[in-house]
Tab-separated table of N, CA and C in Angstrom:
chain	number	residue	atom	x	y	z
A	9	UNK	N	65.577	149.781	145.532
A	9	UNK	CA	65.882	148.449	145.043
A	9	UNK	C	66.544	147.671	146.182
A	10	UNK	N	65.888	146.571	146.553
A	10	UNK	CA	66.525	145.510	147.926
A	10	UNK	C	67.896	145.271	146.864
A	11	UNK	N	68.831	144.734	148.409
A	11	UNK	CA	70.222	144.342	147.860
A	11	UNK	C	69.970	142.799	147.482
A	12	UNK	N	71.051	142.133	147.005
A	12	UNK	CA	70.788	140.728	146.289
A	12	UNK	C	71.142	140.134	147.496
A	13	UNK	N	70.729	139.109	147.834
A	13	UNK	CA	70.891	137.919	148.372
A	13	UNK	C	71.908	137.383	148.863
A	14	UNK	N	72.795	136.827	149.756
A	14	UNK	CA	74.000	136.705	149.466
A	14	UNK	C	73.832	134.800	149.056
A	15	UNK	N	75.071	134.714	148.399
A	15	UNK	CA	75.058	133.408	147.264
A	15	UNK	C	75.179	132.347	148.342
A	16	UNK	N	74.637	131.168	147.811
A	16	UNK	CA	74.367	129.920	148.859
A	16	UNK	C	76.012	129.396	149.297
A	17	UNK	N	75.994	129.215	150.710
A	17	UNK	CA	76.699	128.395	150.962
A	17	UNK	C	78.141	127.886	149.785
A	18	UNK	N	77.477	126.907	148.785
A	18	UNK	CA	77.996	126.101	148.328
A	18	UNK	C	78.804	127.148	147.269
A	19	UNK	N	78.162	128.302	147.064
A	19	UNK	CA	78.247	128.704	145.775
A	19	UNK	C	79.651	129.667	146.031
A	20	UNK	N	80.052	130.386	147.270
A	20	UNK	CA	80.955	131.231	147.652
A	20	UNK	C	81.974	129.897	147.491
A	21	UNK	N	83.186	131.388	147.366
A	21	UNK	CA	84.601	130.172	146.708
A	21	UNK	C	84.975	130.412	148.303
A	22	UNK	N	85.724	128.914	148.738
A	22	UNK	CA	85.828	128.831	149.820
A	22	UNK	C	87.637	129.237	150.176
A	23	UNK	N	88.054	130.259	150.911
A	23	UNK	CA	89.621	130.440	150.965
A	23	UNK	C	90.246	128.745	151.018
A	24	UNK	N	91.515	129.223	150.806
A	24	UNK	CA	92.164	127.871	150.743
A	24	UNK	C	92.884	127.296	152.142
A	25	UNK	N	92.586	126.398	152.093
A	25	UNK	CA	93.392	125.682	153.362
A	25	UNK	C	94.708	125.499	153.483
A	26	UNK	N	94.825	125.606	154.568
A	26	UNK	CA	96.852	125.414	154.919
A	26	UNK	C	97.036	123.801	154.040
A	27	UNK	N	96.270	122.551	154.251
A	27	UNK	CA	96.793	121.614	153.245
A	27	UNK	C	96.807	121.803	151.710
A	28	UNK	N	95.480	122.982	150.939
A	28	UNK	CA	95.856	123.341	149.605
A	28	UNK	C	97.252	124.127	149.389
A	29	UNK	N	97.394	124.935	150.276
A	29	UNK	CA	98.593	126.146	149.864
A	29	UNK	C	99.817	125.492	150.047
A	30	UNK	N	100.084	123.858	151.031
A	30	UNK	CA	101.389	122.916	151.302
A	30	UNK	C	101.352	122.740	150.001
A	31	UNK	N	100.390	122.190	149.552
A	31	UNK	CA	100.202	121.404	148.025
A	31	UNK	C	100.520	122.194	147.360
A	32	UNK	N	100.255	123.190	146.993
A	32	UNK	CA	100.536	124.415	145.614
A	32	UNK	C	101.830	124.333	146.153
A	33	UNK	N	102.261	124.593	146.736
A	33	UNK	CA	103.973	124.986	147.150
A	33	UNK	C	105.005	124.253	146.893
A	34	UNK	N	104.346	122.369	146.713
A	34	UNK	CA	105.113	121.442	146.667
A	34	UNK	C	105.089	121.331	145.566
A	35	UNK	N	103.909	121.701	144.740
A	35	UNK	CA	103.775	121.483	143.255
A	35	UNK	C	104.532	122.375	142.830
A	36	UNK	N	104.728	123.559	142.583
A	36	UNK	CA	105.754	125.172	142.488
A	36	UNK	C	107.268	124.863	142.665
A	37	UNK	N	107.055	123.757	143.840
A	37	UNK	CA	108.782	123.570	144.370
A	37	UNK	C	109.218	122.274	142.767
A	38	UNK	N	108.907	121.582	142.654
A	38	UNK	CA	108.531	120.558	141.674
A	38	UNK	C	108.936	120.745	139.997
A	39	UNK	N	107.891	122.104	140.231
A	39	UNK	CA	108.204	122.752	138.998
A	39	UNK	C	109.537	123.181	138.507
A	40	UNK	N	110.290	123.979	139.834
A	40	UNK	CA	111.567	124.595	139.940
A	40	UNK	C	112.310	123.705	139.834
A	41	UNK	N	112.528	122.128	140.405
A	41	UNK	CA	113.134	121.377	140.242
A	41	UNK	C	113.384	120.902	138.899
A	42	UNK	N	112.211	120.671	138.072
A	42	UNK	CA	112.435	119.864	136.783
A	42	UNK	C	113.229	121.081	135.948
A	43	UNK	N	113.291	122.145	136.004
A	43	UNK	CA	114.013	123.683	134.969
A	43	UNK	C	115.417	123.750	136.921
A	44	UNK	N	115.131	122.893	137.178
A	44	UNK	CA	116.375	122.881	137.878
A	44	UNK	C	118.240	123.241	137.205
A	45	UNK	N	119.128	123.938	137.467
A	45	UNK	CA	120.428	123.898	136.611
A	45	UNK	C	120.885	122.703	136.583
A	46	UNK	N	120.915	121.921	137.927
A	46	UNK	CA	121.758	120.733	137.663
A	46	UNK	C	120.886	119.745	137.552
A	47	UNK	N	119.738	119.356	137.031
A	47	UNK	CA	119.086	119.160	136.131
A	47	UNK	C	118.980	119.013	135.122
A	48	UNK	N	119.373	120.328	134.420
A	48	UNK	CA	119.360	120.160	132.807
A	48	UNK	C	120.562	120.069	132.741
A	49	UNK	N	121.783	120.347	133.295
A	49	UNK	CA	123.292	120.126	133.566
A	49	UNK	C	123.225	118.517	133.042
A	50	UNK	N	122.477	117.748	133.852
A	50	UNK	CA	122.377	116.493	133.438
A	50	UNK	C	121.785	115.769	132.002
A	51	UNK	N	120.646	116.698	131.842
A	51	UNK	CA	119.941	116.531	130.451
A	51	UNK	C	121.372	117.010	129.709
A	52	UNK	N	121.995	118.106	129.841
A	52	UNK	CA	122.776	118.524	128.026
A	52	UNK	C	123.954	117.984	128.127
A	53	UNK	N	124.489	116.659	129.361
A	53	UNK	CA	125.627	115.759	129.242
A	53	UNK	C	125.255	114.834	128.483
A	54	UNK	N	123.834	114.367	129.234
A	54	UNK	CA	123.455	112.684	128.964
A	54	UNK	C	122.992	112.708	127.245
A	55	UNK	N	122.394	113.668	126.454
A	55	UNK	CA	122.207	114.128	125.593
A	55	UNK	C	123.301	114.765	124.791
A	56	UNK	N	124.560	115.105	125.063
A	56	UNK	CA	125.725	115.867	124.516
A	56	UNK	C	125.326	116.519	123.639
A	57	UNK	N	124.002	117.768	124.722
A	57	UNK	CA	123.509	119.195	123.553
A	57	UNK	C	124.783	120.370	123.304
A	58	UNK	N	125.848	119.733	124.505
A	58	UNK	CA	126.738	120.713	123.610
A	58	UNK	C	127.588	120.595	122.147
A	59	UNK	N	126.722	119.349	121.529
A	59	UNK	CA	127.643	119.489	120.282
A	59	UNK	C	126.534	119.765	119.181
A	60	UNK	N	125.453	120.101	119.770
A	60	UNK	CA	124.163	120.755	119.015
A	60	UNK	C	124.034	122.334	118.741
A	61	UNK	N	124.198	122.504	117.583
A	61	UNK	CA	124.791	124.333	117.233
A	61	UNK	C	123.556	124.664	117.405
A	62	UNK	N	121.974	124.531	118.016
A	62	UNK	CA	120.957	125.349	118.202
A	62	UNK	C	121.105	125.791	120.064
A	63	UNK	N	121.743	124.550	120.007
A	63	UNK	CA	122.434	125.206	121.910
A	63	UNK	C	123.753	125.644	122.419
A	64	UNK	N	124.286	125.320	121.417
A	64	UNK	CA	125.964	126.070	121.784
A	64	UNK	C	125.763	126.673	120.547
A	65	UNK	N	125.643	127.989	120.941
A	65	UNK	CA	126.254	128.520	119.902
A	65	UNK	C	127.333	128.874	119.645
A	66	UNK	N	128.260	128.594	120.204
A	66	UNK	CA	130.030	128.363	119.310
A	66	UNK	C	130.002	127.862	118.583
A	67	UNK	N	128.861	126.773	118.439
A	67	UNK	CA	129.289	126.159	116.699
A	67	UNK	C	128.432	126.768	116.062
A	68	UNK	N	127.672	127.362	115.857
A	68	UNK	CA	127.301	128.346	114.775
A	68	UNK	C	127.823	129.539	114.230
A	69	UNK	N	127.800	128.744	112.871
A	69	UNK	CA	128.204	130.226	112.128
A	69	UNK	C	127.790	131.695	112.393
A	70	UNK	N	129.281	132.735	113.087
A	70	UNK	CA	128.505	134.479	112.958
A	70	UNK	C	128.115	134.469	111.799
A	71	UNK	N	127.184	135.450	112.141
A	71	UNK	CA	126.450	136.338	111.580
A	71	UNK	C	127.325	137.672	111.092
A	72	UNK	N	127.134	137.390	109.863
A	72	UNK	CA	128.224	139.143	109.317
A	72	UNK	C	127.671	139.984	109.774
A	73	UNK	N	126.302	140.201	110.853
A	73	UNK	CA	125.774	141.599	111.132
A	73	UNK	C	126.067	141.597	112.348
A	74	UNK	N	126.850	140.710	112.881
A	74	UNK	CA	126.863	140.600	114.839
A	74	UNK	C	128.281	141.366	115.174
A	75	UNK	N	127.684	142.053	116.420
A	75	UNK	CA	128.715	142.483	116.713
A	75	UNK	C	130.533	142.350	116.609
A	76	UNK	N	130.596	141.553	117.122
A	76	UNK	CA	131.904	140.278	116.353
A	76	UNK	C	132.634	140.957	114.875
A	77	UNK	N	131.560	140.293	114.551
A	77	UNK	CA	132.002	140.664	112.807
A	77	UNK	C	132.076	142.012	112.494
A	78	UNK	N	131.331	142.955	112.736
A	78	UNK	CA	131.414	144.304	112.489
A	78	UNK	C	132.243	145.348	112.934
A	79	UNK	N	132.615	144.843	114.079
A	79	UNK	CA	134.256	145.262	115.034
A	79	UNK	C	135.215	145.091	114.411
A	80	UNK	N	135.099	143.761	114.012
A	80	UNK	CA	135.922	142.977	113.564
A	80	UNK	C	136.454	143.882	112.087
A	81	UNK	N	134.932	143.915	111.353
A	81	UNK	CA	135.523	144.260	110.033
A	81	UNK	C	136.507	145.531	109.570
A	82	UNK	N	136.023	146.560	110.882
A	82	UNK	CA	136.157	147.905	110.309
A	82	UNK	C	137.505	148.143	111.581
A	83	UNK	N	138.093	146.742	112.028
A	83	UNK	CA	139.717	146.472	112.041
A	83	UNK	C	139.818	147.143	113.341
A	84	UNK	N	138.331	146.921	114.409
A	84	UNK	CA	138.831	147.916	115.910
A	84	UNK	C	139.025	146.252	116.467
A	85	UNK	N	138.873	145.242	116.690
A	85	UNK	CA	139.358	143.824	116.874
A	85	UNK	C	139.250	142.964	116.351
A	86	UNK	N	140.063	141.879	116.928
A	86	UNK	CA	140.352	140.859	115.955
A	86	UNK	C	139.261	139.589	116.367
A	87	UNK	N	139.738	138.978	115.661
A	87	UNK	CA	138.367	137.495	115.516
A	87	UNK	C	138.479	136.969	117.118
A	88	UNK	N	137.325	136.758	117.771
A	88	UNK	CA	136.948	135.960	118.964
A	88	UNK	C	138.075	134.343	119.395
A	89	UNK	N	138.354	134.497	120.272
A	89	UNK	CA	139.448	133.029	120.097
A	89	UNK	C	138.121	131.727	120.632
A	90	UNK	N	138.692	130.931	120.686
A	90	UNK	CA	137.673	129.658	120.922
A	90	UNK	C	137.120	129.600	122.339
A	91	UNK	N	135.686	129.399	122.901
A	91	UNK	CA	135.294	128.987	123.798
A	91	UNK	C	135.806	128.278	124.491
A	92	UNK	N	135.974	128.300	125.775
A	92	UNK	CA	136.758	127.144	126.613
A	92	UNK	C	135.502	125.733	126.723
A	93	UNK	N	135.976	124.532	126.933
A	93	UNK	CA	135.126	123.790	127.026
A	93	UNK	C	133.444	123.930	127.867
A	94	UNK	N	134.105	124.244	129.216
A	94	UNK	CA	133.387	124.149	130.236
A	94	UNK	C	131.867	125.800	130.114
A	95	UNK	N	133.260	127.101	129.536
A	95	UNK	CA	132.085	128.398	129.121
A	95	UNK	C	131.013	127.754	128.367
A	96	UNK	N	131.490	126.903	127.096
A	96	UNK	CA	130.385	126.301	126.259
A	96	UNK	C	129.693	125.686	127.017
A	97	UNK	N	129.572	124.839	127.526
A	97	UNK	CA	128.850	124.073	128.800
A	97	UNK	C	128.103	124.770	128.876
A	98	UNK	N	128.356	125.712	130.071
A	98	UNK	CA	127.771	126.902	131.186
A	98	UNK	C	126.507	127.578	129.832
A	99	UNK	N	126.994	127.981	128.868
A	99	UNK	CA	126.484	128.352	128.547
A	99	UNK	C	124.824	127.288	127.088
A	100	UNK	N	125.331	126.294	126.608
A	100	UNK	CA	124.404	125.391	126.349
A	100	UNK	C	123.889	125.289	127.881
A	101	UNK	N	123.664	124.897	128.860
A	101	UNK	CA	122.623	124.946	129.972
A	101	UNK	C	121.672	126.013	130.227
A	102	UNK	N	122.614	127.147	129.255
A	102	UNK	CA	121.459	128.630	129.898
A	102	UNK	C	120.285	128.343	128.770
A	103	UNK	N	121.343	127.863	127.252
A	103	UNK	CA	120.201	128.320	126.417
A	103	UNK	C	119.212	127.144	126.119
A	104	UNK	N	119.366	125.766	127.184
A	104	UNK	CA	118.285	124.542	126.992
A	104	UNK	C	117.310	125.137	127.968
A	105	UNK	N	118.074	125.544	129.137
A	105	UNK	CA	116.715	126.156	129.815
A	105	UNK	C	115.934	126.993	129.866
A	106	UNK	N	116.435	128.067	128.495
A	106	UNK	CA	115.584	129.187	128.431
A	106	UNK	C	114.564	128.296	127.453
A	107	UNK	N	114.729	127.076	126.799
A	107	UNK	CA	114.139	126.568	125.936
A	107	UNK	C	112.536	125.488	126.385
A	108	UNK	N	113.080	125.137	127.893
A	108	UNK	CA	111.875	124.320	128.599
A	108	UNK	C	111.094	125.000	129.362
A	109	UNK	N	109.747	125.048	129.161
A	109	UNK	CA	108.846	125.509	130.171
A	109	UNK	C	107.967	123.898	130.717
A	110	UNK	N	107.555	124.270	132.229
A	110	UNK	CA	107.025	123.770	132.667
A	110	UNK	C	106.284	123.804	133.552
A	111	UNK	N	104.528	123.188	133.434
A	111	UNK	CA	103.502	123.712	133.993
A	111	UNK	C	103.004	122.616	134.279
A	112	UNK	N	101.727	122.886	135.348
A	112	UNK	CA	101.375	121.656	135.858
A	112	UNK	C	99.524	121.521	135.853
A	113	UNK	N	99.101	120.610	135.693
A	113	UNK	CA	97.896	120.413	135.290
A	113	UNK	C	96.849	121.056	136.142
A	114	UNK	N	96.030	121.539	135.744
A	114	UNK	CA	94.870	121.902	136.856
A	114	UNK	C	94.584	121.109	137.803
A	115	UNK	N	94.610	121.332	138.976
A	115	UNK	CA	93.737	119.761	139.862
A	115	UNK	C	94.078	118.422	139.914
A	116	UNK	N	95.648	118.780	139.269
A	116	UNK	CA	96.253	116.802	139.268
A	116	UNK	C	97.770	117.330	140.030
A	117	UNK	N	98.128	116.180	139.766
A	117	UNK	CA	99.856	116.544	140.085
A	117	UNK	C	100.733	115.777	138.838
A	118	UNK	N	100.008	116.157	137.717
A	118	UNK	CA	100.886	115.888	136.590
A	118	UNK	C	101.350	117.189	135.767
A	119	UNK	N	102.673	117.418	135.149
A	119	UNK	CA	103.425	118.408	134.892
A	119	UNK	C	103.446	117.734	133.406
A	120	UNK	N	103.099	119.303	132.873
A	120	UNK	CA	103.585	119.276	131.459
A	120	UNK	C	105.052	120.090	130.981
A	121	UNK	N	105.731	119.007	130.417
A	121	UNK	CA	106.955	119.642	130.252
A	121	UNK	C	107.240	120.100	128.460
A	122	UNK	N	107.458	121.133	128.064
A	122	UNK	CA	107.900	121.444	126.866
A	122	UNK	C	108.741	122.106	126.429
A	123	UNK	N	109.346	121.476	125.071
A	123	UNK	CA	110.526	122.169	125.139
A	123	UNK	C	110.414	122.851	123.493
A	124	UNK	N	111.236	123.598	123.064
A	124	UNK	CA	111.135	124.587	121.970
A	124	UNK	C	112.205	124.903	121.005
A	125	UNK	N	112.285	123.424	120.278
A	125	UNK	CA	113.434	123.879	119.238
A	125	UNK	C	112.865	123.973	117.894
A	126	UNK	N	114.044	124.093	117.071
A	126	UNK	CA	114.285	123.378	115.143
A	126	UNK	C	113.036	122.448	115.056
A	127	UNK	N	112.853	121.845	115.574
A	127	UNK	CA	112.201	120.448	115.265
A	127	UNK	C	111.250	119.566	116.300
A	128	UNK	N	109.905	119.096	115.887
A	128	UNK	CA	109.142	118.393	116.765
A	128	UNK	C	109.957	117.340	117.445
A	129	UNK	N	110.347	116.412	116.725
A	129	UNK	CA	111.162	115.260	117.041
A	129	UNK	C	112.199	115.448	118.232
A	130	UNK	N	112.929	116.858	117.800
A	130	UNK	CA	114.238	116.970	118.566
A	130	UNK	C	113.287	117.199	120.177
A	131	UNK	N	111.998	118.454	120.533
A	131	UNK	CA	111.314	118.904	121.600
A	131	UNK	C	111.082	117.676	122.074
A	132	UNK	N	110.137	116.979	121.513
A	132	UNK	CA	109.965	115.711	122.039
A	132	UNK	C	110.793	114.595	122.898
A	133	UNK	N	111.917	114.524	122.041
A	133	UNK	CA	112.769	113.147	122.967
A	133	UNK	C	113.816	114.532	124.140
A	134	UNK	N	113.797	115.711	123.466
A	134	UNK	CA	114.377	116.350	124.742
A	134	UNK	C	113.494	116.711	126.075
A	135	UNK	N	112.148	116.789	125.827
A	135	UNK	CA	111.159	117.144	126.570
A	135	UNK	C	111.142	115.509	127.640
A	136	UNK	N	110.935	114.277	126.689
A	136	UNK	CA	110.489	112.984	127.479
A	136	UNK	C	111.991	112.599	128.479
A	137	UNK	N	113.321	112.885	127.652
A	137	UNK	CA	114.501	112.638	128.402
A	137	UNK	C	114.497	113.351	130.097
A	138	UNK	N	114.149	114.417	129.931
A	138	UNK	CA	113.985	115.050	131.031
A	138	UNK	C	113.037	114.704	131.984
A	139	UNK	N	111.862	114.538	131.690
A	139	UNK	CA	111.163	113.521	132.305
A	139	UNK	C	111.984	112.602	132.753
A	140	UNK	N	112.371	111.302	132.400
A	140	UNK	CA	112.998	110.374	132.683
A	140	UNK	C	114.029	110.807	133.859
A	141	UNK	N	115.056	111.794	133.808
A	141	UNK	CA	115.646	112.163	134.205
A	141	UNK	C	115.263	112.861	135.511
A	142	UNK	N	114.288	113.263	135.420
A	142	UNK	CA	113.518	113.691	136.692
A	142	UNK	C	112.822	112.644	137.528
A	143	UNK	N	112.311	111.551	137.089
A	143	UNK	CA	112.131	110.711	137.567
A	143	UNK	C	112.968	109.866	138.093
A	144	UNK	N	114.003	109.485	137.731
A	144	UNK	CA	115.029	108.951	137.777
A	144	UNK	C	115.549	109.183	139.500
A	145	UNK	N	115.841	110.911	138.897
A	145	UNK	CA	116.493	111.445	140.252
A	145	UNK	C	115.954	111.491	141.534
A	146	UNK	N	113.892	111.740	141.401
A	146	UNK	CA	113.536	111.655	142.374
A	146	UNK	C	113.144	110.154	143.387
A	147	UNK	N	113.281	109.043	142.347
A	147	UNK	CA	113.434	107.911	142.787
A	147	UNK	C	114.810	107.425	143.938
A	148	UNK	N	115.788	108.146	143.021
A	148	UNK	CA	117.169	108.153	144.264
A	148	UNK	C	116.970	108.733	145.094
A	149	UNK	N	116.669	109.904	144.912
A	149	UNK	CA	116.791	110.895	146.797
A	149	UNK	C	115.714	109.818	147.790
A	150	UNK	N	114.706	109.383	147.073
A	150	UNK	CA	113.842	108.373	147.997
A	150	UNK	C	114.337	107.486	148.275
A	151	UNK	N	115.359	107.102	147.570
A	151	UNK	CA	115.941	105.340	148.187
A	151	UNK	C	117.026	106.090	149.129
A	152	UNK	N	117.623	106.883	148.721
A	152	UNK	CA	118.799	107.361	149.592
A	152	UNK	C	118.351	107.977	151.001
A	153	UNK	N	116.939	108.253	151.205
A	153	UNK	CA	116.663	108.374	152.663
A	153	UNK	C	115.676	107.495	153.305
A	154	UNK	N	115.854	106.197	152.398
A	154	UNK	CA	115.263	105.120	153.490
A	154	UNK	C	116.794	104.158	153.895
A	155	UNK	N	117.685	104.445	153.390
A	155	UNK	CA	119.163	103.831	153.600
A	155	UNK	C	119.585	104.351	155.422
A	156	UNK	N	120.256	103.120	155.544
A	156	UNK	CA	120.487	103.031	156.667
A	156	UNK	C	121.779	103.936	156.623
């Protein structure tokens, strides 16, 4: 049996060029930026998700089965004292960003950003804020290095 042919020209996938792989890299870098910390640092101020009990959870009610409580009950410690402001912080930032993913379109340089709570409404204006917010910021670093 003869071997096959080898495929036309057009038809072999062509390796990628040093200007595709700048591009993927800038797009990747992009990505990292928008799930950036001080980033969403900015999203859960400008938004004050720390007074939202699906992201701080200090304001949610334990759970009688959580650790906490079950220590608690059977009298080896006593009740948790209050979060300091700033731990709550630190910590609403971990759990908005475990909440946004973000990906970027095939063959464009547009990013889809989504986010994953309670509620369409709430994903939505937290998903578009961030946007904004990303835009926002990358508009400054551009004015701030054409400044004299």
């Amino acid at each position: 049996m003869p071997a096959p042919a080898p495929a036309p020209a057009a038809e072999r996938p062509k390796p990628p060029d040093a200007a595709t792989a700048t591009e993927a890299a800038a797009i990747n870098t992009e990505l990292e930026v928008i799930r950036s910390r001080g980033l969403i640092a900015r999203l859960v101020d400008d938004m004050d998700l720390t007074a939202d009990p699906e992201f701080n959870t200090a304001l949610q009610e334990p759970s009688p089965w959580s650790v906490d409580a079950l220590t608690e009950r059977v009298g080896l410690t006593g009740a948790a004292g209050p979060v300091d402001p700033e731990t709550a912080r630190l910590r609403t930032i971990n759990t908005v960003r475990q909440a946004i993913s973000v990906t970027s379109k095939k063959a464009t340089y547009l990013f889809d950003i989504s986010v994953t709570t309670n509620g369409a409404l709430k994903s939505a204006l937290i998903a578009n804020r961030l946007a904004e917010l990303y835009i926002d910021d990358q508009v400054r670093i551009k004015f701030a290095a054409t400044e004299y």
